[in-house]
C-alpha cells in the first residue's frame, strides 16, 4: 500500500509500505484521515513515544474491506483498551494501563491506504453521512469528553456557564460545538490565526477573538485549553473565575504557565483530559450523524500524497482550516 | 497592649501597640495564637498582601472581654466574609469577593494581647476543652476543607483511598487526621524534618517518610500538598495515580513543579484550596471538641514575647513541632 511515513524531524515520505496483517481484526480501506496536533508534535520530533520511522494518523473513517463487518462504512475509535481491568469496567477505559493508540508503537497509524483495527473499535456510519464528516468523530470526542468532565466539576450547572475555549482547531472548535449543543449561552474562542478566526466564527454562535490583542473575557466559569502551551495556561488561569475550572486537553508543552498561587487562593480546579471513553466516542459519533454538532463543513481536504506539504503548512501557521483531512 | 509587630523582612518587634477599637465587634483577650506558614511567608518579606508594619497571626483562641458574648471562651474564625453575595449564599463563602482575613490590611492580626472580631466569627469552646486545643481549629479546618473537596472529586469514594499528605505541619497533619477520622486506610505523610517525623508518627496511624530519601508511595488516589513548593508539586504529580486528585493547600511558591503533560495524559485533577467555609470551621471545631481528631498534643507553646525567636527557629528548620503556638 501507499503510506505517508514519518522518517525523522519534519520529514514525511509518501512511499510503498507493507500492507497491515489484520489477523482477527477488520481491514479498513481508509477514506479520510485527519492531521492532529499530536501528529504535528511527533512530526516536529518532540514526541519520544512516536519514534521514526512510523506511520502517524489516528483520526480515521473508511470502509471495511476484510474481516468482521466487511462492506460497512465506519468511523474508527483509535484507542484500544483491554476492556477487562477495573479502570475499563468503571467507564474510564481511556485510562486503561494497557491502552494503545494507533500511530504509536506497537500500532501503526492511518496515513495510509489500509488500516487493521479490532472490530469493537468501529462505529458504523449511517447512509447519507459522508466519511469526511464521520472522520471528525475523533477530535470532536475529545471535546465531548472534556465537557462531560467539566459538568461534574462545575457548580452551578454548565447550562448557565460563561465559557472560554482556547484554540480554534478541531478539538477546541469541537468543544465549543459541544458546549453550544448543551445550551451554554456564552462561548468565547481564543484563536491567534486571523484566517481561522473567520472560519471558526462561521461555525457557530461564538465570540471569537485574538488573545494576542488582549481583549478576552474575564471571570469565566470554565476554560477549555485545547492548545496546552505555557501562554495558553497562563491565559486560562487568569481568565477563570474563583471556584471555576480549567479543562486541559492540549499537549503543547509539558510544564509551566499556570498561576498556581491564584489557583490556590481562588480554589480553581484544573483537570487534565486525554481522548475519550468508548461511550464518549459513540455518543459523539451519534451527535455528528444526527446533525447535533452543526454542519461540520470547516475541514479542508487534501490528497494523502501531498501530506508532507500539509504538515509544513500547519507547522508554519499557514493553514486556516481548523482541521486538514487527508485522502489516500 | 503588647504586640509582636512585623516591621520588615525577618524582623519582629515585641512592643506597645494601640488597643483595637472593637465598635460593634467582640473584644477578645488572646489566649493562644499559632504561627502559620503564611505568617512565615510574610515574615520572609514574600507576601505583598502583608506590608510592614503589621501585626500578623490569624489562628486564635481566647476569652471575650468586651462586647457580644462577654465572658465566653472562643475559637476565632479569622475569615470575614459578606455573608450576602451569591458566592457566600452558595456555601463557598471562603471565595467571597469581599473576604478579609485578620493579619492582612485592613485587619490587624492576633500576635497581641487583644483582638477585635465580629461576633459571628466566634465559636464557643465547651468547658473542659483547653484554649490551646481550640486554637488548632483554624489550621485543622484547612485540612477538613481540602478533604471535603477531595471527596467530591474522587471516584471511587475516599473511604478506600490510598493517600499521600506532603508536609507534616499542622495543616498537613490536620488533613491526615481528618482522613483518618473518615476511615481512610492508608495515609502516607512526606516530611523532610527528622524530628518532626517522630512527632507526626506518634499523632496517628500514619506511614511517615522522608521524601528526600525517595522511597514514597506510588499511584496513590489522593495527594494533599500542604507545602506548595515546586518540589512538592513535582512529587504530587508523580505520585498520584491516573484519574487521581491533587489537593493543593500550600502557598510556598507561585508557579512551577507540576508535570502537566502527565496530568493531561493521565487525567489528573488539581484543586486549589484556600482556608475553609464557615461551616467547615464549625465542623472542625466540633470534631476537636469531641475528640474526633485525636489528642492534639503535638503543638509547642512559647511566650509571645519570644515570638521573634520562634519565627527564626521555624525559618531555619530548627522547629520540630508541627505547630508553634504563642501565648501573650
XYZ file of C-alpha atoms in Angstrom:
656
model
C 0.000 0.000 0.000
C 0.937 3.657 -0.232
C 1.621 5.399 3.087
C 2.896 8.712 4.397
C 5.802 7.636 6.608
C 7.350 9.860 9.273
C 11.090 9.317 8.835
C 12.588 11.993 11.093
C 12.007 15.527 12.366
C 9.874 17.499 9.890
C 10.260 14.783 7.283
C 7.496 12.668 5.754
C 7.950 10.266 2.863
C 4.988 9.189 0.709
C 6.038 5.699 -0.311
C 5.242 1.993 -0.513
C 4.815 0.285 2.853
C 3.800 -3.275 3.759
C 0.048 -3.902 3.941
C -1.198 -4.418 7.523
C -1.716 -8.017 8.647
C -5.200 -7.891 10.184
C -5.382 -11.338 11.820
C -8.743 -11.313 13.676
C -9.152 -7.584 13.096
C -11.076 -5.760 10.427
C -9.115 -4.455 7.463
C -10.188 -0.934 6.539
C -9.625 0.990 3.345
C -9.005 4.489 4.663
C -11.296 7.134 3.176
C -10.303 10.146 5.290
C -7.635 10.668 7.932
C -7.173 13.915 9.858
C -3.973 15.607 10.987
C -3.993 16.113 14.772
C -1.901 18.390 16.951
C -0.220 15.289 18.346
C 0.757 14.253 14.806
C 2.320 17.715 14.467
C 4.124 17.233 17.786
C 5.565 13.926 16.566
C 6.437 15.387 13.144
C 8.404 18.153 14.903
C 10.420 15.429 16.654
C 9.050 16.249 20.114
C 7.227 13.019 20.967
C 9.505 10.276 22.234
C 6.535 7.926 22.217
C 6.473 8.161 18.415
C 9.963 7.353 17.079
C 10.689 7.332 13.328
C 10.094 5.503 11.074
C 6.381 5.385 11.805
C 3.036 5.879 10.093
C 1.218 8.597 12.045
C -2.507 9.421 11.970
C -5.331 8.268 14.236
C -8.435 10.181 13.054
C -9.942 7.806 10.541
C -13.017 6.908 8.572
C -13.217 4.314 5.835
C -14.766 1.108 4.569
C -14.199 -2.386 5.931
C -12.735 -4.475 3.115
C -11.828 -7.594 5.061
C -12.713 -9.377 8.306
C -15.634 -8.583 10.616
C -18.186 -6.088 9.253
C -16.952 -6.306 5.681
C -18.642 -3.743 3.447
C -19.549 -1.316 6.230
C -18.508 2.306 6.245
C -17.052 3.088 9.664
C -15.624 5.724 11.957
C -12.628 4.360 13.863
C -12.099 4.769 17.592
C -8.289 4.613 17.568
C -7.897 3.894 21.274
C -7.513 0.198 22.034
C -8.068 -0.777 25.669
C -8.245 -4.106 27.488
C -11.922 -3.782 28.427
C -11.419 -6.079 31.408
C -9.494 -4.195 34.099
C -11.122 -2.277 36.951
C -10.419 1.037 35.213
C -12.086 -0.098 31.970
C -15.045 -1.557 33.850
C -15.504 1.733 35.731
C -16.036 3.529 32.411
C -12.673 5.298 32.428
C -11.289 2.997 29.743
C -9.184 5.843 28.328
C -7.021 5.444 31.452
C -6.551 1.685 30.972
C -2.994 0.708 31.857
C -2.839 -1.374 28.667
C -4.176 1.359 26.377
C -2.722 1.699 22.909
C -3.487 4.239 20.238
C -2.832 3.749 16.565
C 0.104 5.872 15.330
C 2.125 4.902 18.374
C 4.149 1.662 18.562
C 3.237 -1.147 18.524
C 0.345 0.074 16.322
C 0.942 1.817 13.016
C -1.221 4.801 12.151
C -3.626 5.607 9.359
C -1.835 7.949 6.944
C -2.044 5.034 4.528
C -4.401 3.227 2.208
C -5.127 0.407 4.656
C -5.507 0.002 8.415
C -6.157 -3.027 10.643
C -8.418 -2.425 13.637
C -10.326 -4.514 16.213
C -13.989 -4.716 15.204
C -15.068 -3.348 18.600
C -13.434 -0.034 17.751
C -15.587 0.567 14.694
C -18.765 2.653 14.582
C -20.992 2.072 11.548
C -21.736 5.263 9.599
C -25.407 5.629 8.598
C -26.344 6.061 4.954
C -26.276 9.682 3.931
C -23.468 10.706 6.277
C -20.231 11.224 4.344
C -16.959 9.742 5.639
C -15.481 13.247 5.609
C -17.849 14.199 8.445
C -17.534 10.890 10.280
C -13.756 11.374 10.394
C -14.344 14.280 12.780
C -15.725 11.928 15.457
C -12.248 11.519 16.913
C -11.272 15.172 17.518
C -14.821 16.087 18.500
C -14.947 13.226 21.011
C -12.023 14.885 22.832
C -14.157 17.981 23.338
C -17.200 15.876 24.223
C -15.203 14.124 26.928
C -13.740 17.365 28.327
C -17.192 18.924 28.554
C -18.506 15.827 30.354
C -15.715 16.062 32.950
C -16.375 19.795 33.291
C -20.031 19.133 34.010
C -19.028 17.020 37.003
C -16.642 19.680 38.328
C -18.735 22.808 37.914
C -21.177 24.376 40.325
C -23.627 25.830 39.325
C -24.531 23.688 36.270
C -22.793 24.223 32.937
C -26.040 25.210 31.188
C -25.692 28.735 32.558
C -21.927 28.978 32.299
C -19.728 31.556 30.632
C -17.022 29.578 28.822
C -13.719 30.269 27.114
C -12.177 27.801 24.681
C -8.517 28.379 23.858
C -7.587 27.250 20.361
C -9.822 27.098 17.321
C -8.552 23.826 15.895
C -10.889 20.863 15.633
C -10.583 19.930 19.320
C -11.261 23.463 20.545
C -13.958 24.143 17.978
C -15.425 20.722 18.719
C -15.559 21.515 22.447
C -17.294 24.800 21.618
C -19.822 22.971 19.437
C -20.493 20.505 22.263
C -20.963 23.364 24.738
C -23.376 25.025 22.306
C -25.274 21.753 21.936
C -25.617 21.702 25.759
C -27.229 25.138 25.653
C -24.285 27.084 27.071
C -25.198 30.728 26.416
C -21.803 32.459 26.190
C -18.873 30.788 24.429
C -15.665 32.664 23.686
C -12.974 31.182 21.452
C -9.395 32.490 21.603
C -7.543 31.947 18.322
C -4.429 33.739 17.120
C -4.743 32.884 13.416
C -6.890 35.581 11.758
C -7.993 33.435 8.826
C -9.014 30.647 11.183
C -10.949 33.144 13.335
C -13.155 33.826 10.320
C -13.863 30.141 9.733
C -14.499 29.420 13.425
C -16.818 32.401 13.673
C -18.977 30.940 10.921
C -19.207 27.509 12.596
C -21.486 28.606 15.442
C -22.674 31.432 17.685
C -19.246 32.060 19.186
C -17.382 35.178 20.312
C -14.076 34.656 18.538
C -11.152 36.901 19.471
C -7.396 37.261 19.222
C -5.795 36.582 22.626
C -2.641 38.404 21.482
C -4.747 41.572 21.340
C -5.651 41.009 25.000
C -9.360 41.779 24.963
C -10.713 38.472 26.139
C -13.410 37.643 28.672
C -12.777 37.745 32.416
C -14.030 35.605 35.286
C -15.426 32.825 33.120
C -16.794 29.692 34.777
C -14.950 27.270 32.537
C -11.854 27.371 30.345
C -11.107 24.549 27.938
C -7.464 24.754 26.889
C -7.238 22.871 23.608
C -3.703 24.087 22.924
C -1.784 23.357 26.108
C 1.152 25.738 25.948
C 2.597 27.928 28.688
C 0.950 31.014 27.220
C -2.460 29.375 26.962
C -2.280 28.020 30.521
C -1.322 31.496 31.748
C -4.369 32.844 29.901
C -6.553 30.078 31.356
C -5.513 30.604 34.955
C -6.006 34.373 34.658
C -9.390 34.234 32.912
C -11.213 31.715 35.114
C -13.389 32.912 37.996
C -12.826 31.958 41.636
C -14.102 28.408 42.078
C -14.106 27.825 38.305
C -12.500 25.053 36.272
C -9.823 24.642 33.629
C -10.103 21.555 31.428
C -6.729 20.910 29.854
C -6.819 18.932 26.624
C -3.799 20.261 24.730
C -0.382 18.652 24.796
C 1.625 21.618 23.546
C 4.270 21.795 26.274
C 4.978 19.712 29.344
C 5.068 22.264 32.145
C 4.669 25.867 33.202
C 2.252 28.709 32.657
C -0.272 28.080 35.432
C -0.595 30.756 38.095
C -0.717 28.250 40.918
C -0.814 30.912 43.615
C -4.012 32.370 42.152
C -5.438 28.873 41.594
C -4.870 28.118 45.287
C -6.158 31.410 46.688
C -9.206 31.265 44.390
C -9.860 27.494 44.510
C -9.587 26.842 40.805
C -9.844 23.265 39.582
C -7.556 22.020 36.796
C -8.465 18.735 35.130
C -6.222 17.000 32.652
C -8.152 15.209 29.927
C -6.948 12.622 27.439
C -9.027 11.408 24.498
C -12.442 9.919 25.438
C -14.088 6.820 26.736
C -15.595 4.381 24.235
C -19.010 5.681 25.346
C -17.959 9.285 24.679
C -16.793 8.294 21.203
C -20.086 6.580 20.356
C -22.140 9.483 21.687
C -20.070 11.974 19.695
C -20.469 9.948 16.521
C -24.225 9.777 17.111
C -24.355 13.552 17.617
C -22.462 14.053 14.351
C -24.726 11.629 12.495
C -27.879 13.354 13.782
C -26.594 16.840 12.928
C -26.414 17.909 16.581
C -22.939 19.398 16.198
C -23.689 21.588 13.182
C -22.800 21.454 9.535
C -19.168 20.380 10.144
C -18.126 21.974 6.874
C -14.931 23.587 8.145
C -12.367 20.861 7.400
C -10.058 21.155 4.397
C -9.431 18.026 2.355
C -6.130 17.311 0.581
C -4.611 14.238 -1.068
C -2.509 11.977 1.166
C 0.223 12.161 -1.464
C 0.583 15.865 -0.604
C 0.569 15.230 3.141
C 4.111 16.487 3.676
C 3.079 19.921 2.442
C 0.013 19.917 4.686
C 2.200 19.256 7.747
C 4.579 22.032 6.696
C 1.673 24.445 6.186
C 0.242 23.696 9.626
C 3.686 23.907 11.204
C 4.279 27.327 9.646
C 0.842 28.633 10.661
C -0.263 28.864 7.016
C -3.277 26.560 7.446
C -6.514 28.390 8.244
C -8.892 25.429 8.481
C -9.463 24.023 11.996
C -8.683 20.596 10.506
C -6.853 19.302 7.462
C -8.045 15.859 6.405
C -6.002 13.720 4.031
C -7.494 11.373 1.463
C -5.494 8.360 0.239
C -1.426 46.372 74.651
C 1.698 44.377 73.928
C 2.017 43.049 70.379
C 4.542 41.308 68.171
C 4.817 43.674 65.203
C 6.255 42.678 61.821
C 8.442 45.649 60.863
C 10.330 44.344 57.829
C 11.833 41.188 56.320
C 12.749 38.736 59.085
C 12.168 41.374 61.739
C 9.586 41.292 64.532
C 9.376 43.801 67.371
C 7.613 42.937 70.648
C 6.327 46.352 71.705
C 3.422 48.528 72.784
C 0.707 48.941 70.170
C -2.669 50.686 70.285
C -5.535 48.613 71.683
C -8.054 47.590 68.992
C -11.242 49.673 68.757
C -13.943 46.993 68.667
C -17.028 49.117 67.821
C -19.839 46.553 67.422
C -17.379 43.670 67.493
C -16.335 41.472 70.368
C -13.082 42.310 72.095
C -11.038 39.192 72.796
C -8.175 38.690 75.174
C -5.935 36.351 73.178
C -5.056 33.122 74.996
C -3.227 31.277 72.220
C -2.199 32.267 68.698
C -0.475 29.911 66.269
C 2.250 30.647 63.719
C 1.123 29.672 60.209
C 3.145 29.079 57.067
C 1.588 32.233 55.647
C 2.888 34.200 58.637
C 6.327 32.778 57.800
C 5.888 33.814 54.163
C 5.038 37.372 55.233
C 7.898 37.451 57.787
C 10.312 36.473 54.995
C 9.104 39.520 53.046
C 7.446 37.455 50.303
C 3.785 38.440 50.731
C 2.914 41.750 49.139
C -0.554 41.465 50.680
C 1.045 41.870 54.120
C 3.225 45.017 54.112
C 5.134 46.102 57.256
C 4.385 47.398 59.816
C 1.677 44.864 60.600
C 0.543 42.555 63.387
C 0.456 39.046 61.866
C -1.324 35.968 63.265
C -4.764 34.548 62.448
C -5.002 31.274 64.433
C -6.586 32.393 67.677
C -8.377 31.293 70.792
C -9.176 33.465 73.771
C -11.829 34.954 76.029
C -14.329 37.647 75.138
C -13.704 40.582 77.456
C -15.980 43.152 75.836
C -18.982 43.343 73.512
C -21.185 40.434 72.404
C -20.613 37.139 74.237
C -18.596 38.699 77.048
C -17.091 36.052 79.324
C -17.097 33.246 76.754
C -14.022 31.324 75.763
C -13.911 31.184 71.958
C -12.119 29.864 68.909
C -11.867 32.544 66.228
C -12.708 32.030 62.574
C -10.383 34.690 61.161
C -12.038 34.888 57.739
C -14.574 37.704 57.487
C -16.978 37.465 54.556
C -20.021 39.478 53.491
C -22.484 36.632 54.002
C -24.859 38.164 51.466
C -23.409 37.667 47.973
C -24.255 34.733 45.709
C -20.921 33.076 46.493
C -21.482 33.284 50.257
C -25.062 32.063 49.923
C -23.878 29.078 47.874
C -21.731 27.933 50.804
C -18.417 28.913 49.221
C -18.058 31.925 51.484
C -14.268 31.492 51.511
C -14.369 32.748 47.895
C -16.410 35.865 48.744
C -15.128 38.810 46.736
C -15.195 40.926 49.914
C -13.340 38.414 52.079
C -10.850 39.692 54.614
C -8.599 37.760 56.932
C -7.115 39.147 60.092
C -3.352 39.753 59.754
C -3.894 41.340 56.352
C -4.851 45.016 55.896
C -7.300 46.452 56.747
C -7.459 43.969 59.661
C -4.634 43.616 62.154
C -3.686 40.157 63.312
C -3.584 38.416 66.657
C 0.047 38.287 67.789
C -1.097 40.637 70.528
C -2.923 40.738 73.827
C -6.218 41.903 72.340
C -8.172 41.345 69.135
C -11.482 42.756 67.844
C -13.659 40.341 65.894
C -17.261 40.156 64.615
C -19.332 38.013 66.982
C -20.405 35.752 64.091
C -16.819 34.589 63.702
C -16.613 33.187 67.228
C -17.178 29.565 68.227
C -17.809 28.975 71.931
C -15.394 26.478 73.480
C -17.091 23.907 75.756
C -15.976 23.551 79.359
C -13.131 21.121 79.697
C -11.571 21.893 76.314
C -8.428 23.996 76.743
C -7.849 27.052 74.520
C -4.538 25.508 73.432
C -6.507 22.780 71.618
C -9.230 25.102 70.338
C -6.563 27.276 68.704
C -5.902 24.385 66.300
C -9.381 24.739 64.774
C -8.012 27.149 62.164
C -5.183 25.058 60.671
C -7.203 21.850 61.008
C -10.158 23.442 59.222
C -7.886 23.907 56.168
C -7.355 20.149 56.047
C -11.042 19.485 56.740
C -11.992 21.677 53.783
C -9.422 20.092 51.442
C -10.668 16.609 52.308
C -14.268 17.681 51.675
C -13.335 18.973 48.207
C -11.381 15.784 47.560
C -14.424 13.691 48.420
C -16.352 15.420 45.638
C -13.575 14.878 43.095
C -12.639 11.273 43.773
C -14.054 8.107 42.281
C -14.266 5.580 43.907
C -15.082 7.014 47.374
C -12.330 8.320 49.634
C -13.065 5.706 52.322
C -10.997 3.154 50.389
C -8.353 5.545 49.142
C -4.592 5.428 49.406
C -3.491 8.940 50.321
C -0.290 10.951 50.485
C -0.033 14.151 52.500
C 3.000 16.318 51.751
C 4.168 18.304 54.748
C 3.830 17.393 58.400
C 2.973 20.843 59.733
C -0.404 21.482 61.333
C -2.240 21.779 58.004
C -0.771 18.563 56.590
C -1.039 16.669 59.853
C -4.551 18.060 60.277
C -5.530 16.799 56.820
C -4.120 13.378 57.733
C -6.114 13.351 60.977
C -9.284 14.250 59.048
C -8.598 11.461 56.533
C -8.085 9.030 59.418
C -11.354 10.179 61.004
C -13.065 9.392 57.657
C -11.724 5.823 57.843
C -9.107 6.172 55.099
C -6.999 3.025 55.465
C -3.590 4.078 54.105
C -2.177 7.522 54.833
C 1.407 8.437 53.986
C 2.972 11.672 55.206
C 6.062 13.091 53.487
C 8.130 15.251 55.840
C 11.781 16.228 55.450
C 12.426 17.229 59.083
C 13.506 14.091 61.000
C 12.490 15.378 64.434
C 9.063 16.340 63.109
C 8.696 12.901 61.522
C 8.908 11.387 65.000
C 6.206 13.682 66.393
C 3.911 13.208 63.384
C 4.348 9.441 63.582
C 3.049 9.500 67.160
C -0.028 11.558 66.238
C -1.838 8.780 64.358
C -1.567 5.586 62.342
C 0.468 7.195 59.547
C 3.304 5.999 57.315
C 5.727 8.875 57.732
C 8.723 9.062 55.402
C 11.438 11.360 54.122
C 10.705 12.381 50.526
C 14.356 13.367 50.058
C 15.213 9.670 50.508
C 12.857 8.884 47.623
C 11.029 5.835 48.940
C 7.485 7.163 48.923
C 4.251 5.550 47.784
C 3.290 5.314 44.119
C -0.039 5.572 42.330
C -1.965 6.993 45.276
C -5.578 8.078 44.804
C -5.168 11.427 46.508
C -2.299 13.778 47.288
C -2.789 16.711 49.630
C 0.066 19.173 49.153
C 0.205 21.203 52.346
C 3.531 22.786 51.424
C 3.036 24.115 47.899
C 6.546 24.379 46.533
C 7.878 23.328 43.136
C 9.466 20.209 44.618
C 6.297 19.171 46.431
C 4.152 19.714 43.336
C 6.613 17.639 41.312
C 6.286 14.910 43.936
C 2.493 15.213 43.913
C 2.126 14.966 40.144
C 4.457 11.960 40.018
C 2.884 10.043 42.923
C -0.802 10.312 42.013
C -2.485 7.527 40.059
C -4.170 8.025 36.673
C -7.528 9.672 37.324
C -6.473 10.690 40.853
C -6.541 14.084 42.525
C -4.094 16.609 43.956
C -5.496 18.985 46.553
C -3.192 21.986 46.786
C -3.334 23.867 50.062
C 0.208 25.215 50.421
C 1.263 28.667 49.292
C 5.004 28.053 49.181
C 5.775 29.285 45.664
C 3.629 30.782 42.924
C 4.331 28.550 39.944
C 6.086 25.500 38.563
C 6.653 21.896 39.553
C 3.571 20.229 38.089
C 4.144 17.648 35.373
C 1.290 18.943 33.254
C 1.995 16.531 30.413
C 1.495 13.558 32.746
C -1.534 15.211 34.342
C -3.099 15.559 30.892
C -2.242 12.094 29.593
C -3.391 10.530 32.889
C -6.374 12.807 33.618
C -5.219 14.041 36.981
C -7.311 16.650 38.779
C -5.633 19.530 40.621
C -7.772 21.556 43.005
C -6.550 24.713 44.679
C -7.934 25.138 48.173
C -7.955 28.218 50.383
C -8.960 28.168 54.038
C -12.497 26.807 54.740
C -16.113 27.755 54.692
C -17.739 28.903 57.924
C -19.457 25.501 58.033
C -16.102 23.697 57.664
C -14.706 25.752 60.531
C -17.617 24.923 62.841
C -17.479 21.223 61.962
C -13.729 21.134 62.575
C -14.126 22.846 65.939
C -16.849 20.344 66.882
C -14.581 17.447 65.881
C -11.792 18.868 68.027
C -14.134 19.401 70.985
C -15.469 15.838 70.759
C -12.007 14.294 70.479
C -12.576 13.077 66.925
C -9.229 14.371 65.696
C -7.076 12.755 68.356
C -5.200 14.038 71.374
C -3.851 17.145 69.583
C -0.867 17.204 71.904
C 1.760 17.981 69.272
C 1.848 21.788 69.385
C 4.665 23.594 71.199
C 3.740 26.602 73.318
C 6.040 29.599 73.767
C 5.577 33.105 75.162
C 4.546 35.815 72.675
C 7.428 37.927 73.986
C 9.790 35.343 72.480
C 7.908 35.199 69.178
C 10.793 36.579 67.136
C 12.922 33.602 68.108
C 10.093 31.187 67.240
C 9.870 32.651 63.732
C 13.636 32.403 63.336
C 13.608 28.783 64.526
C 10.875 27.824 62.069
C 12.604 29.733 59.273
C 15.865 27.890 59.913
C 14.193 24.466 60.118
C 15.035 24.137 63.817
C 11.411 23.718 64.943
C 10.273 20.122 65.191
C 6.687 20.633 66.344
C 4.025 20.725 63.614
C 2.804 23.953 65.195
C 4.266 26.609 67.471
C 1.612 28.470 69.428
C 2.387 31.757 71.139
C 0.862 32.867 74.425
C 0.587 36.583 75.255
